[in-house]
Amino acid sequence: YQTAMTSLPAKVTFTEFTPSDAKTTIGGTVMNQTDAAKSFHLKIEFIDKAGTVVATQTVPVGPVQPHQSATFTTSATGAGIIAFRYAPIT
């Protein structure tokens, strides 16, 4: 598992998840684990309590220098957002 984790091109860390009645904000960092500068696209789906996708955001991050991190933040509007998920980073 250690080898699989360290061979991934990026590591995503979430530091903010702020849901409210009208808007939900999410933020964090993307660490470039490669040896070259690279830009990433993070597709985030905001989900309600039934598991239905309420909103989707694609967040561009970068370019991120090798073995460095860059921050991101995005918001979505929609009632009842209580969770999120993200697709494999590209």
CSV table of N, CA, C and O in Angstrom, one decimal:
chain,number,residue,atom,x,y,z
A,1,TYR,N,0.8,-1.2,0.0
A,1,TYR,CA,0.0,0.0,0.0
A,1,TYR,C,0.9,1.3,0.0
A,1,TYR,O,0.5,2.3,-0.6
A,2,GLN,N,2.0,1.2,0.7
A,2,GLN,CA,2.9,2.4,0.7
A,2,GLN,C,3.4,2.7,-0.7
A,2,GLN,O,3.4,3.9,-1.1
A,3,THR,N,3.8,1.7,-1.4
A,3,THR,CA,4.3,1.9,-2.8
A,3,THR,C,3.2,2.5,-3.7
A,3,THR,O,3.4,3.4,-4.4
A,4,ALA,N,2.0,2.0,-3.6
A,4,ALA,CA,0.8,2.5,-4.4
A,4,ALA,C,0.6,3.9,-4.0
A,4,ALA,O,0.3,4.7,-4.9
A,5,MET,N,0.6,4.3,-2.7
A,5,MET,CA,0.3,5.7,-2.3
A,5,MET,C,1.4,6.6,-2.8
A,5,MET,O,1.1,7.7,-3.3
A,6,THR,N,2.6,6.3,-2.7
A,6,THR,CA,3.7,7.2,-3.1
A,6,THR,C,3.9,7.3,-4.6
A,6,THR,O,4.6,8.2,-5.1
A,7,SER,N,3.4,6.3,-5.4
A,7,SER,CA,3.5,6.4,-6.8
A,7,SER,C,2.4,7.2,-7.5
A,7,SER,O,2.4,7.4,-8.7
A,8,LEU,N,1.4,7.7,-6.7
A,8,LEU,CA,0.4,8.5,-7.3
A,8,LEU,C,1.0,9.9,-7.7
A,8,LEU,O,1.8,10.4,-7.0
A,9,PRO,N,0.5,10.5,-8.7
A,9,PRO,CA,1.0,11.8,-9.2
A,9,PRO,C,0.7,12.9,-8.2
A,9,PRO,O,1.4,13.9,-8.2
A,10,ALA,N,-0.4,12.8,-7.4
A,10,ALA,CA,-0.8,13.9,-6.6
A,10,ALA,C,-1.4,13.4,-5.3
A,10,ALA,O,-2.0,12.3,-5.3
A,11,LYS,N,-1.3,14.2,-4.2
A,11,LYS,CA,-1.9,13.9,-3.0
A,11,LYS,C,-2.9,15.1,-2.6
A,11,LYS,O,-2.5,16.2,-2.6
A,12,VAL,N,-4.2,14.7,-2.4
A,12,VAL,CA,-5.2,15.8,-2.1
A,12,VAL,C,-5.5,15.7,-0.6
A,12,VAL,O,-5.7,14.7,0.0
A,13,THR,N,-5.4,16.9,0.0
A,13,THR,CA,-5.8,17.1,1.4
A,13,THR,C,-6.9,18.1,1.5
A,13,THR,O,-6.7,19.2,1.0
A,14,PHE,N,-8.0,17.8,2.2
A,14,PHE,CA,-9.1,18.7,2.4
A,14,PHE,C,-8.9,19.3,3.8
A,14,PHE,O,-8.8,18.6,4.8
A,15,THR,N,-9.0,20.7,3.8
A,15,THR,CA,-8.9,21.4,5.1
A,15,THR,C,-10.1,22.2,5.4
A,15,THR,O,-10.2,22.7,6.5
A,16,GLU,N,-11.1,22.3,4.5
A,16,GLU,CA,-12.3,23.0,4.8
A,16,GLU,C,-13.5,22.3,4.1
A,16,GLU,O,-13.4,21.9,3.0
A,17,PHE,N,-14.6,22.2,4.9
A,17,PHE,CA,-15.9,21.8,4.4
A,17,PHE,C,-16.9,22.6,5.2
A,17,PHE,O,-17.1,22.3,6.3
A,18,THR,N,-17.5,23.6,4.5
A,18,THR,CA,-18.4,24.5,5.2
A,18,THR,C,-19.8,24.5,4.5
A,18,THR,O,-20.0,25.2,3.6
A,19,PRO,N,-20.7,23.6,5.0
A,19,PRO,CA,-22.0,23.6,4.4
A,19,PRO,C,-22.9,24.6,5.1
A,19,PRO,O,-22.8,24.9,6.2
A,20,SER,N,-23.8,25.2,4.3
A,20,SER,CA,-24.8,26.1,4.8
A,20,SER,C,-26.1,25.9,4.0
A,20,SER,O,-26.1,25.1,3.1
A,21,ASP,N,-27.2,26.6,4.3
A,21,ASP,CA,-28.4,26.4,3.6
A,21,ASP,C,-28.3,26.8,2.1
A,21,ASP,O,-28.9,26.1,1.3
A,22,ALA,N,-27.5,27.8,1.8
A,22,ALA,CA,-27.5,28.2,0.4
A,22,ALA,C,-26.2,27.9,-0.4
A,22,ALA,O,-26.3,27.7,-1.6
A,23,LYS,N,-25.1,27.7,0.3
A,23,LYS,CA,-23.8,27.5,-0.3
A,23,LYS,C,-22.9,26.6,0.5
A,23,LYS,O,-23.0,26.7,1.7
A,24,THR,N,-22.2,25.8,-0.2
A,24,THR,CA,-21.2,24.9,0.5
A,24,THR,C,-19.8,25.2,-0.1
A,24,THR,O,-19.7,25.3,-1.3
A,25,THR,N,-18.8,25.4,0.8
A,25,THR,CA,-17.5,25.7,0.4
A,25,THR,C,-16.6,24.6,0.8
A,25,THR,O,-16.7,24.0,1.9
A,26,ILE,N,-15.6,24.3,-0.1
A,26,ILE,CA,-14.7,23.2,0.2
A,26,ILE,C,-13.3,23.7,-0.2
A,26,ILE,O,-13.2,24.5,-1.2
A,27,GLY,N,-12.3,23.4,0.5
A,27,GLY,CA,-10.9,23.8,0.2
A,27,GLY,C,-9.9,22.8,0.7
A,27,GLY,O,-10.2,21.9,1.5
A,28,GLY,N,-8.6,23.0,0.2
A,28,GLY,CA,-7.6,22.2,0.6
A,28,GLY,C,-6.3,22.4,-0.2
A,28,GLY,O,-6.1,23.5,-0.7
A,29,THR,N,-5.5,21.4,-0.3
A,29,THR,CA,-4.3,21.5,-1.1
A,29,THR,C,-4.1,20.2,-2.0
A,29,THR,O,-4.6,19.2,-1.7
A,30,VAL,N,-3.3,20.5,-3.0
A,30,VAL,CA,-2.9,19.4,-3.9
A,30,VAL,C,-1.4,19.4,-3.9
A,30,VAL,O,-0.8,20.4,-4.2
A,31,MET,N,-0.8,18.3,-3.6
A,31,MET,CA,0.7,18.1,-3.6
A,31,MET,C,1.1,17.4,-4.8
A,31,MET,O,0.6,16.3,-5.1
A,32,ASN,N,2.0,18.0,-5.6
A,32,ASN,CA,2.5,17.4,-6.8
A,32,ASN,C,3.6,16.4,-6.3
A,32,ASN,O,4.7,16.8,-5.8
A,33,GLN,N,3.4,15.1,-6.5
A,33,GLN,CA,4.4,14.1,-6.1
A,33,GLN,C,5.3,13.6,-7.3
A,33,GLN,O,6.1,12.7,-7.1
A,34,THR,N,5.3,14.4,-8.4
A,34,THR,CA,6.1,14.0,-9.5
A,34,THR,C,7.4,14.9,-9.5
A,34,THR,O,7.6,15.8,-8.7
A,35,ASP,N,8.3,14.6,-10.5
A,35,ASP,CA,9.5,15.4,-10.6
A,35,ASP,C,9.5,16.5,-11.6
A,35,ASP,O,10.5,17.1,-11.9
A,36,ALA,N,8.3,16.9,-12.0
A,36,ALA,CA,8.1,18.0,-13.0
A,36,ALA,C,6.9,18.8,-12.6
A,36,ALA,O,6.0,18.3,-11.9
A,37,ALA,N,6.9,20.1,-12.9
A,37,ALA,CA,5.8,21.0,-12.7
A,37,ALA,C,4.6,20.4,-13.4
A,37,ALA,O,4.7,19.9,-14.6
A,38,LYS,N,3.4,20.5,-12.8
A,38,LYS,CA,2.2,19.9,-13.4
A,38,LYS,C,1.0,20.6,-12.9
A,38,LYS,O,0.9,21.1,-11.8
A,39,SER,N,0.0,20.7,-13.8
A,39,SER,CA,-1.3,21.3,-13.4
A,39,SER,C,-2.3,20.1,-13.2
A,39,SER,O,-2.2,19.1,-13.9
A,40,PHE,N,-3.3,20.3,-12.3
A,40,PHE,CA,-4.2,19.2,-12.0
A,40,PHE,C,-5.6,19.8,-12.2
A,40,PHE,O,-5.9,21.0,-12.0
A,41,HIS,N,-6.6,18.9,-12.4
A,41,HIS,CA,-8.0,19.2,-12.4
A,41,HIS,C,-8.7,18.3,-11.4
A,41,HIS,O,-8.6,17.1,-11.5
A,42,LEU,N,-9.4,18.9,-10.4
A,42,LEU,CA,-10.0,18.2,-9.4
A,42,LEU,C,-11.5,18.3,-9.6
A,42,LEU,O,-12.1,19.4,-9.5
A,43,LYS,N,-12.2,17.2,-9.9
A,43,LYS,CA,-13.7,17.2,-10.1
A,43,LYS,C,-14.4,16.8,-8.8
A,43,LYS,O,-14.2,15.7,-8.3
A,44,ILE,N,-15.1,17.7,-8.2
A,44,ILE,CA,-15.8,17.5,-6.9
A,44,ILE,C,-17.3,17.5,-7.1
A,44,ILE,O,-17.9,18.3,-7.8
A,45,GLU,N,-17.9,16.4,-6.5
A,45,GLU,CA,-19.4,16.3,-6.6
A,45,GLU,C,-19.9,16.6,-5.2
A,45,GLU,O,-19.4,16.0,-4.2
A,46,PHE,N,-20.9,17.5,-5.1
A,46,PHE,CA,-21.5,17.8,-3.8
A,46,PHE,C,-22.8,17.0,-3.7
A,46,PHE,O,-23.6,17.0,-4.6
A,47,ILE,N,-23.0,16.3,-2.5
A,47,ILE,CA,-24.0,15.3,-2.4
A,47,ILE,C,-25.0,15.6,-1.3
A,47,ILE,O,-24.5,16.1,-0.2
A,48,ASP,N,-26.2,15.3,-1.5
A,48,ASP,CA,-27.2,15.4,-0.4
A,48,ASP,C,-27.4,14.2,0.4
A,48,ASP,O,-26.7,13.2,0.1
A,49,LYS,N,-28.3,14.1,1.4
A,49,LYS,CA,-28.4,13.0,2.3
A,49,LYS,C,-28.9,11.7,1.6
A,49,LYS,O,-28.7,10.6,2.1
A,50,ALA,N,-29.5,11.9,0.5
A,50,ALA,CA,-30.0,10.7,-0.3
A,50,ALA,C,-28.9,10.1,-1.2
A,50,ALA,O,-29.1,9.1,-1.8
A,51,GLY,N,-27.8,10.8,-1.3
A,51,GLY,CA,-26.7,10.3,-2.1
A,51,GLY,C,-26.8,10.9,-3.5
A,51,GLY,O,-26.0,10.5,-4.4
A,52,THR,N,-27.7,11.8,-3.7
A,52,THR,CA,-27.9,12.5,-5.0
A,52,THR,C,-26.9,13.6,-5.2
A,52,THR,O,-26.6,14.4,-4.3
A,53,VAL,N,-26.3,13.7,-6.4
A,53,VAL,CA,-25.3,14.8,-6.7
A,53,VAL,C,-26.2,16.1,-6.9
A,53,VAL,O,-27.0,16.1,-7.8
A,54,VAL,N,-25.9,17.1,-6.1
A,54,VAL,CA,-26.6,18.3,-6.2
A,54,VAL,C,-25.9,19.3,-7.1
A,54,VAL,O,-26.5,20.1,-7.8
A,55,ALA,N,-24.5,19.3,-7.1
A,55,ALA,CA,-23.7,20.2,-7.9
A,55,ALA,C,-22.4,19.5,-8.2
A,55,ALA,O,-21.9,18.7,-7.4
A,56,THR,N,-21.7,20.0,-9.2
A,56,THR,CA,-20.4,19.5,-9.6
A,56,THR,C,-19.5,20.7,-10.0
A,56,THR,O,-20.0,21.6,-10.7
A,57,GLN,N,-18.3,20.6,-9.5
A,57,GLN,CA,-17.3,21.7,-9.8
A,57,GLN,C,-16.0,21.0,-10.3
A,57,GLN,O,-15.6,20.0,-9.7
A,58,THR,N,-15.4,21.5,-11.3
A,58,THR,CA,-14.1,21.1,-11.7
A,58,THR,C,-13.1,22.3,-11.4
A,58,THR,O,-13.3,23.4,-11.9
A,59,VAL,N,-12.2,22.0,-10.5
A,59,VAL,CA,-11.3,23.0,-10.0
A,59,VAL,C,-9.9,22.8,-10.6
A,59,VAL,O,-9.2,21.8,-10.4
A,60,PRO,N,-9.4,23.8,-11.4
A,60,PRO,CA,-8.0,23.7,-11.9
A,60,PRO,C,-7.1,24.1,-10.7
A,60,PRO,O,-7.3,25.1,-10.0
A,61,VAL,N,-6.0,23.4,-10.6
A,61,VAL,CA,-5.0,23.7,-9.6
A,61,VAL,C,-3.6,23.6,-10.3
A,61,VAL,O,-3.2,22.6,-10.9
A,62,GLY,N,-2.9,24.7,-10.2
A,62,GLY,CA,-1.5,24.7,-10.7
A,62,GLY,C,-1.3,25.8,-11.8
A,62,GLY,O,-2.1,26.6,-12.1
A,63,PRO,N,-0.1,25.7,-12.4
A,63,PRO,CA,0.9,24.6,-12.2
A,63,PRO,C,1.5,24.5,-10.8
A,63,PRO,O,1.7,25.5,-10.2
A,64,VAL,N,1.7,23.3,-10.4
A,64,VAL,CA,2.3,23.0,-9.1
A,64,VAL,C,3.7,22.5,-9.3
A,64,VAL,O,3.9,21.6,-10.1
A,65,GLN,N,4.7,23.2,-8.6
A,65,GLN,CA,6.1,22.8,-8.8
A,65,GLN,C,6.3,21.4,-8.2
A,65,GLN,O,5.5,20.9,-7.3
A,66,PRO,N,7.3,20.7,-8.6
A,66,PRO,CA,7.6,19.3,-8.2
A,66,PRO,C,7.7,19.3,-6.6
A,66,PRO,O,8.4,20.1,-6.0
A,67,HIS,N,7.1,18.3,-6.0
A,67,HIS,CA,7.1,18.0,-4.6
A,67,HIS,C,6.7,19.3,-3.8
A,67,HIS,O,7.2,19.4,-2.6
A,68,GLN,N,5.8,20.1,-4.3
A,68,GLN,CA,5.3,21.3,-3.7
A,68,GLN,C,3.7,21.1,-3.7
A,68,GLN,O,3.2,20.3,-4.4
A,69,SER,N,3.1,22.0,-2.9
A,69,SER,CA,1.6,22.0,-2.8
A,69,SER,C,1.1,23.3,-3.3
A,69,SER,O,1.7,24.4,-3.2
A,70,ALA,N,-0.2,23.3,-3.7
A,70,ALA,CA,-0.9,24.5,-4.1
A,70,ALA,C,-2.3,24.4,-3.5
A,70,ALA,O,-2.9,23.3,-3.3
A,71,THR,N,-2.9,25.5,-3.0
A,71,THR,CA,-4.2,25.5,-2.4
A,71,THR,C,-5.3,25.6,-3.5
A,71,THR,O,-5.1,26.1,-4.6
A,72,PHE,N,-6.5,25.2,-3.1
A,72,PHE,CA,-7.7,25.4,-3.9
A,72,PHE,C,-8.9,25.6,-3.0
A,72,PHE,O,-8.9,25.3,-1.8
A,73,THR,N,-9.9,26.3,-3.6
A,73,THR,CA,-11.2,26.5,-2.9
A,73,THR,C,-12.2,26.6,-3.9
A,73,THR,O,-12.0,27.1,-5.0
A,74,THR,N,-13.4,26.1,-3.6
A,74,THR,CA,-14.5,26.2,-4.5
A,74,THR,C,-15.8,26.1,-3.7
A,74,THR,O,-15.8,25.7,-2.6
A,75,SER,N,-16.9,26.6,-4.3
A,75,SER,CA,-18.2,26.6,-3.7
A,75,SER,C,-19.2,26.1,-4.7
A,75,SER,O,-19.1,26.2,-5.9
A,76,ALA,N,-20.3,25.6,-4.1
A,76,ALA,CA,-21.4,25.1,-4.9
A,76,ALA,C,-22.7,25.6,-4.2
A,76,ALA,O,-22.8,25.7,-3.0
A,77,THR,N,-23.7,25.9,-5.0
A,77,THR,CA,-25.0,26.3,-4.4
A,77,THR,C,-26.0,25.1,-4.6
A,77,THR,O,-25.9,24.4,-5.5
A,78,GLY,N,-26.8,25.0,-3.6
A,78,GLY,CA,-27.8,23.9,-3.6
A,78,GLY,C,-28.2,23.6,-2.2
A,78,GLY,O,-27.4,23.6,-1.3
A,79,ALA,N,-29.4,23.2,-2.0
A,79,ALA,CA,-29.9,22.9,-0.7
A,79,ALA,C,-29.6,21.5,-0.3
A,79,ALA,O,-29.6,20.6,-1.1
A,80,GLY,N,-29.3,21.3,1.0
A,80,GLY,CA,-29.2,20.0,1.5
A,80,GLY,C,-27.8,19.3,1.3
A,80,GLY,O,-27.7,18.1,1.4
A,81,ILE,N,-26.8,20.0,0.9
A,81,ILE,CA,-25.5,19.4,0.6
A,81,ILE,C,-24.9,19.0,2.0
A,81,ILE,O,-24.8,19.9,2.9
A,82,ILE,N,-24.6,17.7,2.2
A,82,ILE,CA,-24.0,17.3,3.4
A,82,ILE,C,-22.7,16.6,3.3
A,82,ILE,O,-22.0,16.2,4.3
A,83,ALA,N,-22.3,16.3,2.0
A,83,ALA,CA,-21.0,15.5,1.8
A,83,ALA,C,-20.5,15.8,0.4
A,83,ALA,O,-21.1,16.6,-0.4
A,84,PHE,N,-19.3,15.3,0.1
A,84,PHE,CA,-18.7,15.4,-1.2
A,84,PHE,C,-17.9,14.2,-1.5
A,84,PHE,O,-17.6,13.4,-0.7
A,85,ARG,N,-17.6,14.1,-2.8
A,85,ARG,CA,-16.7,13.1,-3.3
A,85,ARG,C,-15.9,13.6,-4.5
A,85,ARG,O,-16.4,14.6,-5.1
A,86,TYR,N,-14.8,13.0,-4.8
A,86,TYR,CA,-14.1,13.5,-5.9
A,86,TYR,C,-13.6,12.4,-6.8
A,86,TYR,O,-13.3,11.3,-6.3
A,87,ALA,N,-13.5,12.7,-8.1
A,87,ALA,CA,-13.0,11.7,-9.1
A,87,ALA,C,-11.5,11.6,-9.0
A,87,ALA,O,-10.8,12.5,-8.5
A,88,PRO,N,-10.9,10.6,-9.5
A,88,PRO,CA,-9.4,10.5,-9.6
A,88,PRO,C,-8.9,11.8,-10.2
A,88,PRO,O,-9.4,12.3,-11.2
A,89,ILE,N,-7.9,12.3,-9.6
A,89,ILE,CA,-7.3,13.6,-10.1
A,89,ILE,C,-6.6,13.4,-11.4
A,89,ILE,O,-6.0,12.4,-11.7
A,90,THR,N,-6.8,14.4,-12.3
A,90,THR,CA,-6.1,14.4,-13.6
A,90,THR,C,-5.3,15.7,-13.8
A,90,THR,O,-5.5,16.6,-13.1
